[in-house]
XYZ file of C-alpha atoms in Angstrom:
688
model
C -2.740 -29.966 -27.892
C -4.968 -33.050 -27.916
C -7.562 -34.125 -30.421
C -11.156 -35.076 -29.617
C -14.019 -35.529 -32.119
C -12.083 -33.606 -34.728
C -11.859 -30.494 -32.556
C -8.641 -29.325 -30.962
C -8.667 -28.048 -27.398
C -6.274 -27.515 -24.533
C -5.888 -30.493 -22.249
C -5.771 -30.137 -18.475
C -2.063 -30.770 -18.674
C -1.696 -28.105 -21.334
C -3.633 -25.561 -19.271
C -1.570 -26.445 -16.234
C 1.661 -25.979 -18.181
C 0.438 -22.576 -19.389
C -0.175 -21.406 -15.821
C 3.161 -22.884 -14.732
C 4.876 -20.891 -17.469
C 2.979 -17.725 -16.494
C 3.808 -18.287 -12.816
C 7.484 -18.708 -13.686
C 7.400 -15.356 -15.485
C 5.873 -13.712 -12.400
C 8.841 -15.001 -10.410
C 11.366 -13.900 -13.050
C 12.179 -10.574 -11.406
C 15.777 -9.523 -10.801
C 17.084 -9.565 -7.255
C 18.379 -6.372 -5.697
C 21.928 -7.666 -5.965
C 21.493 -8.402 -9.683
C 20.179 -4.889 -10.299
C 23.099 -3.358 -8.393
C 25.595 -5.525 -10.301
C 24.098 -4.414 -13.612
C 24.099 -0.720 -12.692
C 27.653 -0.936 -11.357
C 28.912 -2.742 -14.479
C 27.444 -0.021 -16.704
C 28.915 2.732 -14.503
C 32.380 1.200 -14.717
C 32.026 0.932 -18.481
C 30.920 4.484 -19.252
C 32.418 6.549 -16.395
C 36.170 7.274 -16.300
C 37.835 5.344 -13.473
C 39.110 8.415 -11.542
C 35.537 9.733 -11.262
C 34.521 6.578 -9.401
C 37.235 7.169 -6.795
C 39.810 4.884 -5.224
C 39.066 1.363 -3.963
C 37.410 2.637 -0.760
C 35.378 5.199 -2.684
C 34.139 2.583 -5.168
C 33.149 0.258 -2.331
C 31.213 2.999 -0.534
C 29.565 4.147 -3.775
C 28.395 0.640 -4.636
C 27.030 0.260 -1.095
C 25.037 3.485 -1.519
C 23.623 2.258 -4.836
C 22.606 -0.972 -3.095
C 20.835 1.005 -0.332
C 18.983 2.992 -2.999
C 17.870 -0.110 -4.918
C 16.733 -1.815 -1.704
C 14.360 1.007 -0.687
C 10.760 0.041 0.019
C 7.721 1.819 -1.357
C 7.175 5.410 -0.120
C 10.669 5.609 1.397
C 12.942 8.523 0.491
C 16.651 8.692 -0.304
C 18.238 12.079 0.305
C 21.483 13.486 -1.036
C 23.172 12.797 2.294
C 22.263 9.116 1.795
C 23.670 9.144 -1.739
C 26.985 10.464 -0.425
C 27.031 8.270 2.667
C 30.611 7.678 3.850
C 32.231 9.095 0.700
C 34.901 11.713 1.325
C 36.925 14.151 -0.760
C 40.048 12.091 -0.059
C 38.533 9.181 -2.037
C 38.772 11.276 -5.233
C 42.216 12.386 -6.340
C 40.842 14.719 -8.991
C 39.100 16.768 -6.305
C 42.351 17.244 -4.443
C 44.082 18.442 -7.647
C 41.610 21.258 -8.195
C 43.175 24.553 -7.179
C 40.890 26.768 -5.161
C 42.015 30.216 -4.037
C 39.907 30.510 -0.933
C 40.074 29.852 2.759
C 36.961 27.688 2.409
C 38.419 25.337 -0.179
C 37.491 22.232 1.828
C 33.872 23.272 1.855
C 33.980 23.943 -1.892
C 35.500 20.517 -2.559
C 32.734 18.945 -0.470
C 30.171 20.852 -2.515
C 31.775 19.563 -5.716
C 31.634 16.017 -4.358
C 27.936 16.429 -3.537
C 27.235 17.826 -7.011
C 29.050 14.920 -8.667
C 27.234 12.241 -6.629
C 23.887 13.987 -7.141
C 24.451 14.025 -10.902
C 25.573 10.386 -10.900
C 22.368 9.203 -9.212
C 19.932 11.496 -11.016
C 21.418 11.210 -14.539
C 23.008 7.753 -14.584
C 21.683 5.384 -11.917
C 17.982 6.300 -12.017
C 17.708 6.520 -15.851
C 19.465 3.147 -16.142
C 16.932 1.519 -13.846
C 14.007 3.228 -15.595
C 15.237 2.085 -19.005
C 15.908 -1.571 -18.283
C 13.524 -2.434 -15.420
C 9.862 -2.066 -14.522
C 9.784 -1.305 -10.791
C 6.671 -2.291 -8.857
C 5.387 -3.745 -5.606
C 3.597 -7.107 -5.317
C 0.216 -7.658 -3.727
C 1.375 -10.248 -1.185
C 4.672 -8.547 -0.271
C 3.321 -5.214 0.967
C 5.905 -2.414 0.547
C 8.792 -4.467 -0.899
C 9.865 -3.318 -4.373
C 10.562 -5.730 -7.248
C 12.554 -5.141 -10.437
C 11.221 -6.873 -13.561
C 13.361 -6.744 -16.738
C 11.417 -4.849 -19.375
C 11.309 -7.881 -21.714
C 9.733 -10.052 -19.007
C 7.255 -7.334 -18.074
C 6.166 -6.871 -21.701
C 5.285 -10.573 -21.935
C 3.352 -10.469 -18.652
C 1.344 -7.348 -19.473
C 0.744 -8.536 -23.036
C -1.047 -11.614 -21.704
C -2.947 -9.520 -19.150
C -4.114 -7.024 -21.803
C -5.251 -9.874 -24.064
C -7.248 -11.250 -21.134
C -8.868 -7.837 -20.577
C -9.783 -7.628 -24.233
C -11.446 -11.065 -24.148
C -13.488 -10.584 -20.982
C -15.051 -7.404 -19.645
C -13.326 -4.764 -21.773
C -13.634 -3.694 -25.386
C -10.937 -1.785 -27.171
C -12.020 1.582 -28.558
C -11.027 1.679 -32.220
C -11.203 4.696 -34.453
C -12.089 7.055 -31.620
C -10.462 10.476 -31.925
C -8.187 11.216 -28.984
C -10.095 14.402 -28.107
C -13.405 12.535 -28.060
C -12.009 9.872 -25.737
C -10.844 12.534 -23.298
C -14.448 13.658 -22.847
C -15.430 10.347 -21.285
C -16.337 11.022 -17.660
C -14.271 8.184 -16.167
C -11.120 7.987 -18.253
C -8.159 6.820 -16.173
C -4.776 5.152 -16.524
C -4.163 1.532 -15.580
C -1.125 -0.200 -14.167
C -0.729 -3.886 -13.368
C 0.121 -5.263 -9.942
C 1.688 -8.758 -9.745
C -0.254 -11.209 -7.585
C 0.658 -14.784 -6.699
C -0.595 -16.248 -9.975
C -1.580 -13.358 -12.231
C -1.694 -9.565 -12.601
C -4.319 -7.276 -11.084
C -5.208 -4.119 -13.065
C -5.186 -1.040 -10.851
C -6.897 2.151 -11.968
C -5.617 5.564 -10.914
C -8.634 7.725 -10.021
C -6.649 10.392 -8.198
C -7.586 13.083 -10.718
C -11.275 12.159 -10.492
C -11.303 12.252 -6.681
C -11.529 16.056 -6.887
C -14.430 15.957 -9.345
C -17.332 17.899 -7.790
C -19.967 15.732 -9.506
C -18.357 12.529 -8.257
C -18.294 13.910 -4.722
C -21.990 14.806 -4.972
C -22.860 11.263 -6.007
C -20.727 9.869 -3.221
C -22.439 11.990 -0.552
C -25.911 11.078 -1.778
C -25.045 7.371 -1.823
C -23.746 7.621 1.748
C -26.958 9.333 2.827
C -28.985 6.632 1.102
C -26.940 4.033 2.978
C -27.686 5.708 6.319
C -31.409 6.242 5.691
C -32.211 2.926 3.970
C -29.755 0.318 5.281
C -32.205 -2.461 4.403
C -31.493 -1.853 0.695
C -27.862 -2.829 1.307
C -28.855 -6.163 2.831
C -26.419 -7.468 5.428
C -23.710 -4.982 4.418
C -21.250 -3.780 7.030
C -18.829 -1.012 6.148
C -16.406 -0.960 9.065
C -15.658 -2.596 12.409
C -18.278 -0.398 14.083
C -21.028 -2.085 12.050
C -19.528 -5.534 12.658
C -19.312 -4.826 16.378
C -22.918 -3.633 16.553
C -24.239 -6.753 14.774
C -22.202 -9.226 16.803
C -23.072 -7.413 20.036
C -26.807 -7.672 19.299
C -26.559 -11.321 18.242
C -24.596 -12.395 21.338
C -26.834 -10.382 23.664
C -29.992 -12.020 22.334
C -28.548 -15.543 22.115
C -26.309 -15.736 25.165
C -28.115 -18.747 26.633
C -27.757 -20.731 23.373
C -24.041 -19.884 23.192
C -23.486 -21.819 26.418
C -25.454 -24.883 25.320
C -25.393 -25.218 21.541
C -22.649 -25.619 18.942
C -22.002 -22.843 16.451
C -21.857 -23.436 12.704
C -20.027 -20.808 10.685
C -19.599 -20.365 6.924
C -17.494 -17.754 5.147
C -17.590 -17.182 1.393
C -16.074 -14.657 -0.980
C -17.465 -13.500 -4.320
C -15.115 -14.207 -7.202
C -14.108 -10.913 -8.867
C -16.970 -9.079 -7.200
C -16.521 -5.703 -8.892
C -15.976 -7.214 -12.349
C -19.273 -9.130 -12.505
C -21.677 -6.277 -11.701
C -24.233 -5.825 -14.482
C -24.469 -2.189 -15.624
C -28.156 -2.225 -16.463
C -29.100 -4.005 -13.258
C -27.140 -1.732 -10.905
C -28.602 1.353 -12.601
C -32.116 -0.074 -12.204
C -31.426 -0.787 -8.523
C -30.174 2.775 -8.025
C -33.209 4.184 -9.818
C -35.532 2.254 -7.491
C -33.559 3.451 -4.463
C -33.696 7.161 -5.359
C -37.215 8.136 -4.256
C -36.814 11.924 -4.021
C -37.055 14.268 -6.992
C -34.432 16.582 -5.548
C -31.439 16.241 -3.227
C -29.825 19.112 -1.386
C -26.223 19.302 -0.214
C -25.282 21.780 2.465
C -21.670 22.899 2.727
C -20.133 22.444 6.168
C -16.812 22.803 7.900
C -15.752 19.976 10.143
C -13.902 21.013 13.310
C -12.000 18.413 15.332
C -10.120 18.942 18.570
C -6.954 16.887 18.994
C -6.987 15.907 22.660
C -3.254 15.203 22.795
C -2.191 18.776 22.059
C -5.543 20.675 22.394
C -5.269 21.888 18.799
C -8.262 22.597 16.539
C -8.292 21.343 12.963
C -10.691 22.435 10.197
C -11.670 20.447 7.107
C -13.687 22.378 4.550
C -14.442 19.475 2.219
C -17.243 17.984 4.314
C -20.942 18.455 3.651
C -24.169 17.369 5.266
C -27.044 16.382 3.055
C -30.812 16.586 3.064
C -33.471 15.327 0.660
C -36.139 17.487 -0.914
C -37.376 20.030 1.581
C -35.949 18.198 4.588
C -32.686 20.111 4.619
C -31.076 20.220 8.014
C -32.051 23.303 10.002
C -29.296 22.835 12.574
C -26.316 25.124 12.078
C -24.139 22.889 14.239
C -24.447 19.115 14.469
C -22.354 16.405 16.058
C -19.865 14.469 13.953
C -19.499 10.720 14.444
C -15.747 11.211 14.819
C -16.090 13.366 17.906
C -15.940 16.807 16.261
C -18.694 19.099 15.006
C -20.065 20.156 11.626
C -20.490 23.920 11.262
C -22.973 25.068 8.630
C -21.446 27.395 6.018
C -24.823 28.504 4.644
C -24.309 27.213 1.097
C -26.883 24.807 -0.377
C -26.404 22.952 -3.660
C -29.484 21.231 -5.124
C -29.220 18.163 -7.371
C -32.195 16.976 -9.443
C -32.891 13.247 -9.569
C -32.567 13.134 -13.368
C -29.183 14.856 -13.197
C -28.059 12.461 -10.475
C -29.223 9.499 -12.556
C -27.230 10.806 -15.521
C -24.088 11.282 -13.401
C -24.319 7.779 -11.977
C -24.910 6.323 -15.437
C -21.718 8.030 -16.627
C -19.795 6.648 -13.666
C -20.983 3.109 -14.363
C -21.152 2.877 -18.153
C -18.456 5.271 -19.333
C -15.468 3.797 -17.564
C -12.583 4.163 -20.028
C -9.121 2.852 -19.195
C -5.896 3.811 -20.903
C -3.420 0.931 -21.104
C -0.280 1.888 -22.958
C -1.425 3.905 -25.961
C -4.820 2.226 -26.328
C -8.193 2.944 -24.733
C -10.567 0.277 -23.414
C -14.164 0.681 -22.288
C -15.542 -1.533 -19.511
C -18.618 -3.430 -20.691
C -19.272 -5.478 -17.538
C -18.360 -4.580 -13.964
C -17.535 -1.353 -12.184
C -14.166 0.259 -11.679
C -12.152 -0.676 -8.604
C -10.615 2.352 -6.926
C -13.499 4.693 -7.652
C -14.873 6.087 -4.359
C -18.415 5.194 -5.479
C -17.619 1.548 -6.193
C -17.815 0.094 -2.621
C -21.315 1.545 -2.110
C -22.482 0.479 -5.571
C -21.121 -3.028 -5.061
C -22.715 -3.274 -1.603
C -26.045 -2.086 -3.025
C -25.843 -4.643 -5.848
C -25.196 -7.609 -3.547
C -27.717 -6.217 -1.069
C -30.326 -6.494 -3.808
C -29.188 -10.071 -4.437
C -29.690 -10.868 -0.745
C -33.124 -9.237 -0.560
C -34.364 -10.856 -3.782
C -32.898 -14.359 -3.515
C -30.907 -15.157 -0.411
C -33.233 -13.651 2.189
C -36.237 -15.674 0.981
C -34.099 -18.774 0.836
C -32.831 -18.372 4.409
C -36.282 -17.662 5.798
C -37.754 -20.662 4.029
C -37.907 -23.126 6.906
C -38.021 -26.172 4.665
C -34.807 -27.970 3.811
C -36.643 -30.309 1.449
C -40.198 -31.414 0.881
C -40.347 -33.376 4.105
C -37.968 -31.777 6.569
C -37.970 -28.342 8.178
C -35.072 -26.418 9.643
C -35.389 -25.928 13.356
C -33.268 -23.706 15.523
C -32.659 -20.108 16.448
C -32.093 -17.219 14.113
C -28.842 -16.652 12.251
C -26.377 -13.805 11.770
C -25.399 -12.830 8.236
C -22.870 -10.103 7.493
C -21.119 -9.014 4.317
C -18.190 -6.636 3.955
C -18.690 -5.635 0.294
C -18.215 -9.171 -1.130
C -17.008 -11.171 1.874
C -19.870 -13.141 3.499
C -20.051 -14.687 6.960
C -23.000 -16.778 8.157
C -23.397 -17.896 11.797
C -26.127 -20.245 13.009
C -26.857 -22.761 15.748
C -28.314 -25.158 13.154
C -25.967 -27.303 11.090
C -28.673 -27.877 8.457
C -29.223 -24.153 8.193
C -25.485 -23.513 7.741
C -25.101 -26.386 5.265
C -28.112 -25.101 3.334
C -26.518 -21.656 3.124
C -23.207 -23.144 2.011
C -24.804 -25.231 -0.747
C -26.818 -22.252 -1.995
C -23.736 -20.042 -2.165
C -21.790 -22.753 -3.970
C -24.430 -22.874 -6.717
C -23.911 -19.191 -7.449
C -26.456 -16.639 -8.696
C -26.727 -16.729 -12.474
C -29.118 -13.785 -12.781
C -26.615 -11.549 -10.961
C -23.559 -13.030 -12.719
C -22.298 -13.792 -9.202
C -20.248 -16.856 -8.252
C -18.184 -17.670 -5.198
C -14.424 -18.124 -5.128
C -13.933 -21.870 -4.602
C -10.563 -21.365 -2.906
C -11.962 -19.014 -0.248
C -14.741 -21.036 1.321
C -14.487 -21.743 5.021
C -16.669 -23.673 7.448
C -16.176 -25.369 10.792
C -18.219 -28.518 10.173
C -18.254 -31.494 7.834
C -20.184 -30.734 4.639
C -21.275 -34.073 3.252
C -18.227 -36.309 2.873
C -15.776 -33.399 3.178
C -13.748 -32.418 6.193
C -13.997 -28.953 7.764
C -12.554 -26.467 5.288
C -8.995 -26.254 6.577
C -7.804 -23.660 4.078
C -9.771 -20.984 5.958
C -9.631 -22.424 9.492
C -6.804 -21.354 11.766
C -5.739 -23.400 14.771
C -2.855 -22.344 17.026
C -0.753 -24.417 19.392
C -3.481 -24.154 22.030
C -5.858 -26.129 19.773
C -8.522 -23.400 19.587
C -10.149 -23.100 16.132
C -10.857 -19.747 14.475
C -12.346 -18.669 11.175
C -10.585 -15.635 9.643
C -12.928 -13.025 8.204
C -12.074 -9.462 7.112
C -9.085 -9.040 9.431
C -10.759 -10.768 12.389
C -10.330 -14.205 13.945
C -13.718 -15.471 15.126
C -13.704 -18.240 17.714
C -15.676 -21.198 16.355
C -16.928 -22.174 19.823
C -17.684 -18.905 21.635
C -17.692 -16.121 18.975
C -14.915 -14.352 20.881
C -12.979 -12.068 18.573
C -9.263 -11.562 18.087
C -7.266 -9.666 15.472
C -6.024 -11.755 12.535
C -2.216 -11.598 12.455
C -1.772 -14.597 10.155
C -1.276 -12.241 7.193
C 2.218 -11.510 8.548
C 3.294 -15.142 8.155
C 4.524 -14.916 4.560
C 6.189 -11.531 4.732
C 8.922 -9.904 6.806
C 7.650 -7.332 9.304
C 9.928 -4.664 7.821
C 8.135 -5.120 4.470
C 4.947 -3.782 6.046
C 6.581 -0.522 7.142
C 7.914 2.717 5.728
C 11.000 3.883 7.610
C 12.362 7.397 7.564
C 16.147 7.022 7.724
C 16.838 10.320 9.462
C 14.293 10.757 12.225
C 13.854 11.398 15.914
C 12.206 9.778 18.914
C 9.095 11.823 18.163
C 8.867 10.162 14.752
C 9.111 6.640 16.210
C 6.485 7.453 18.850
C 4.063 8.820 16.251
C 4.511 5.778 14.003
C 3.922 3.320 16.862
C 0.847 5.229 18.045
C -0.469 5.289 14.485
C -0.095 1.517 14.312
C -1.957 1.068 17.620
C -5.092 2.989 16.583
C -6.864 0.194 14.636
C -6.005 -2.258 17.435
C -7.943 -0.156 19.977
C -11.402 -0.906 18.622
C -13.980 -1.874 21.300
C -14.768 -5.110 19.456
C -11.568 -6.568 20.947
C -12.074 -5.381 24.549
C -15.805 -5.446 25.273
C -16.455 -7.954 28.065
C -19.919 -8.593 26.577
C -18.140 -10.362 23.703
C -14.772 -11.521 25.020
C -13.729 -13.233 28.243
C -11.224 -11.465 30.562
C -8.428 -13.679 29.252
C -9.208 -12.873 25.598
C -9.444 -9.123 26.312
C -5.953 -9.171 27.801
C -4.663 -11.507 25.099
C -5.760 -8.981 22.451
C -3.774 -6.261 24.207
C -0.742 -8.496 24.631
C -0.728 -9.531 20.951
C -1.095 -5.920 19.787
C 2.000 -5.009 21.808
C 3.933 -8.062 20.563
C 3.649 -6.788 17.002
C 4.262 -3.216 18.175
C 7.523 -4.343 19.792
C 8.593 -6.050 16.563
C 7.906 -2.863 14.618
C 9.797 -0.899 17.296
C 12.862 -3.077 16.656
C 12.521 -2.734 12.867
C 12.360 1.071 13.082
C 15.517 1.253 15.176
C 17.414 -1.235 13.034
C 16.636 0.579 9.767
C 17.269 4.138 10.898
C 20.612 5.509 9.716
C 21.257 7.545 12.886
C 19.524 5.572 15.636
C 21.753 6.756 18.482
C 18.910 7.077 20.957
C 19.552 6.662 24.659
C 17.988 3.779 26.559
C 16.032 6.216 28.757
C 14.511 7.827 25.639
C 13.586 4.399 24.287
C 11.921 3.529 27.590
C 9.973 6.801 27.433
C 8.755 5.923 23.906
C 7.538 2.525 25.098
C 5.774 3.872 28.199
C 4.042 6.636 26.259
C 2.829 4.051 23.718
C 1.362 1.938 26.523
C -0.436 4.889 28.106
C -1.692 6.039 24.709
C -3.267 2.655 23.957
C -5.167 2.451 27.247
C -6.461 6.026 26.936
C -7.564 5.398 23.357
C -9.413 2.198 24.302
C -11.341 4.065 27.026
C -12.175 6.914 24.628
C -13.294 4.539 21.859
C -15.550 2.720 24.321
C -17.239 6.012 25.208
C -17.604 7.051 21.563
C -19.131 3.790 20.385
C -21.706 3.886 23.192
C -22.647 7.430 22.196
C -23.072 6.830 18.444
C -24.121 3.161 18.170
C -26.782 0.947 19.683
C -24.410 -0.840 22.077
C -23.426 -0.602 25.721
C -19.837 -1.873 25.952
C -18.263 -3.017 29.206
C -14.550 -2.429 29.795
C -13.083 -4.386 32.702
C -9.471 -3.376 32.288
C -7.225 -1.255 34.473
C -4.431 0.968 33.215
C -1.785 -0.902 35.189
C -2.844 -4.160 33.533
C -2.373 -2.634 30.089
C 1.065 -1.348 31.074
C 2.070 -4.723 32.572
C 0.981 -6.560 29.412
C 2.788 -4.060 27.195
C 6.083 -4.260 29.098
C 5.861 -8.057 29.179
C 5.331 -8.112 25.390
C 8.335 -5.828 24.791
C 10.545 -7.945 27.037
C 9.402 -11.131 25.291
C 10.203 -9.748 21.827
C 13.430 -7.873 22.632
C 14.869 -10.893 24.422
C 15.238 -12.390 20.950
C 17.548 -9.459 20.137
C 19.078 -9.221 23.609
C 22.610 -8.434 22.454
C 21.272 -5.179 20.974
C 18.904 -4.263 23.819
C 20.750 -5.437 26.914
C 20.509 -2.091 28.727
C 16.907 -1.446 27.651
C 15.855 -4.918 28.824
C 17.341 -4.170 32.252
C 15.231 -1.007 32.475
C 12.082 -2.827 31.347
C 12.645 -5.612 33.867
C 13.039 -3.062 36.656
C 9.922 -1.230 35.478
C 7.733 -4.328 35.426
C 8.712 -4.991 39.037
C 6.528 -2.035 40.014
C 3.434 -3.960 38.858
C 3.923 -7.158 40.852
C 0.598 -6.800 42.752
C -2.209 -7.166 40.205
C -4.790 -8.808 42.439
C -7.597 -11.077 41.236
C -6.902 -10.506 37.509
C -3.571 -12.305 37.652
C -5.077 -15.538 36.262
C -6.365 -13.877 33.093
C -3.023 -12.078 32.687
C -1.176 -15.409 32.866
C -3.574 -16.760 30.222
C -2.807 -13.772 27.975
C 0.996 -14.126 28.089
C 0.964 -17.907 27.574
C 2.980 -18.510 24.387
C 0.613 -21.240 23.168
C -2.124 -18.619 22.563
C 0.237 -16.452 20.466
C 2.190 -19.187 18.667
C 1.801 -17.485 15.279
C 3.974 -14.549 16.399
C 7.073 -16.694 16.836
C 6.939 -17.577 13.138
C 7.240 -13.949 12.044
C 10.457 -12.634 10.499
C 11.557 -9.410 12.170
């Protein structure tokens, strides 16, 4: 503590030391080996030595405990994994049991399985539950961390005190039954981040609430009918693609002549700073109809891979007032159809307003044995929250930011000149693109000031821009530059080229984490399982935004495919390495790879057709199937060569297969550009 004018306060050094101490506690988790050593020491202390087996049996048992402790999130550990390589011969007491039956070996094996099952379920797991808090961490994906209970109590105690000081108020003297009647009561758990804890709310029970689903459907309909109320909001890559497509199409001549100026900004704690009264007023202004009608539908989708039909009865179409849909069958944006079930549910505006008010103002969280009510902000995890947050910041844009951007005067004497801009926001993540540096700098300075009336301020550590703002250098903490020297600005999972607006997928998030930590591996699985997992990974990478020749050059289109298969090959290796019984023939592995390559090309073609049908774009795909296959095989060879002692035979098959695609014609130059290591330098820093 330091003294100043008779008042004590924390110095900068004191505040820094507090955060250093808190950070050290976040890193004070026990390693997997420490947890195993503790569990094994307790087992040796409380379990008679013969029950643990001979020296080989004890070694195998400890190995199995280590495999259990090392599991990642969502992975399973079956009884066969608990037993592992343990045998009846490792336990003398099993051999001494007299069994009068011809199947005595089978009975002894059953006894061994019962003993190991009991040991894990009644000793190992309760020990871990008693002495450790087991959780994942935000930056480490599916890896599991073991915090000693004493350390975790200190961490959560500080986090709860912070909640109590800021946006939450503890409910005192409320009867337990009365608290249960709150519409949005939910449990909270804390997720360790790099420097603090994030509270996560479990809304799984509320997701089946009929009233919540009604509100969600009406908000989605409002979003579709009145997109201007949501400002520059985009909700998925389809919206991003549509906006960028229109901007590039209308400004193609400027792209060749003028320099681009890009700014990205992120709202600090976007959900936590939403004003309850303001968002309810915004919603009230948006709801113009006195009555809303929901019509029950069944969604039918045909799976093209196996020609199977799937039905989902939870979908509904919606109309307002008397404008209920008269069509009994309508197209779905996902390629299926909605079939009218003939049931209409009407919701009055006053009832809807009451439901939304409950969702916003009656958010009660249970932390430990205490209940807290949220006074400022909306709950993260609630299915309504993204739309409410987008509507809130859309109102901010329409009321403040839009007028500011359209005001052509920079100051009293000077006017902004230049073409129009592109502004997009994915919930709270802004991106601004302009051909005018003054326009971009003006936007940056306005965002940095914040918006007091909306309780909205930007996160200072997440700004990014590709120009010099005053005396500062380009914001390097958000710029990415590979070995080829090309600069990109990362935004919402995309890398946007600062010179040409070409778009690539952002793989830099894999830099600080092992590839295996991003996966869930089923120990006992088949080739069909691996194929399905790889195809599932490829689906988000097949979006037209990466392959439309209106946006990307031929080299970038092929580079996007090549990079997608580089990561796919790394995941392929991780699946095989972590499967307990991965005795799969090289011909079967080659079949998995080839089917993945064909699947990706077919999906890209289908997505191109779908996006042209449902959105205001006309994509151009200049890519042949054999090019996709050549790029995929090249990527697999490049990755597996780093593990060549394991894949010697498979590499020989892949090399022979790629020889069939030696004549690729005039596109060979763009293919060479795609497989140049300097354009994919980030991949060779991954741990796999």
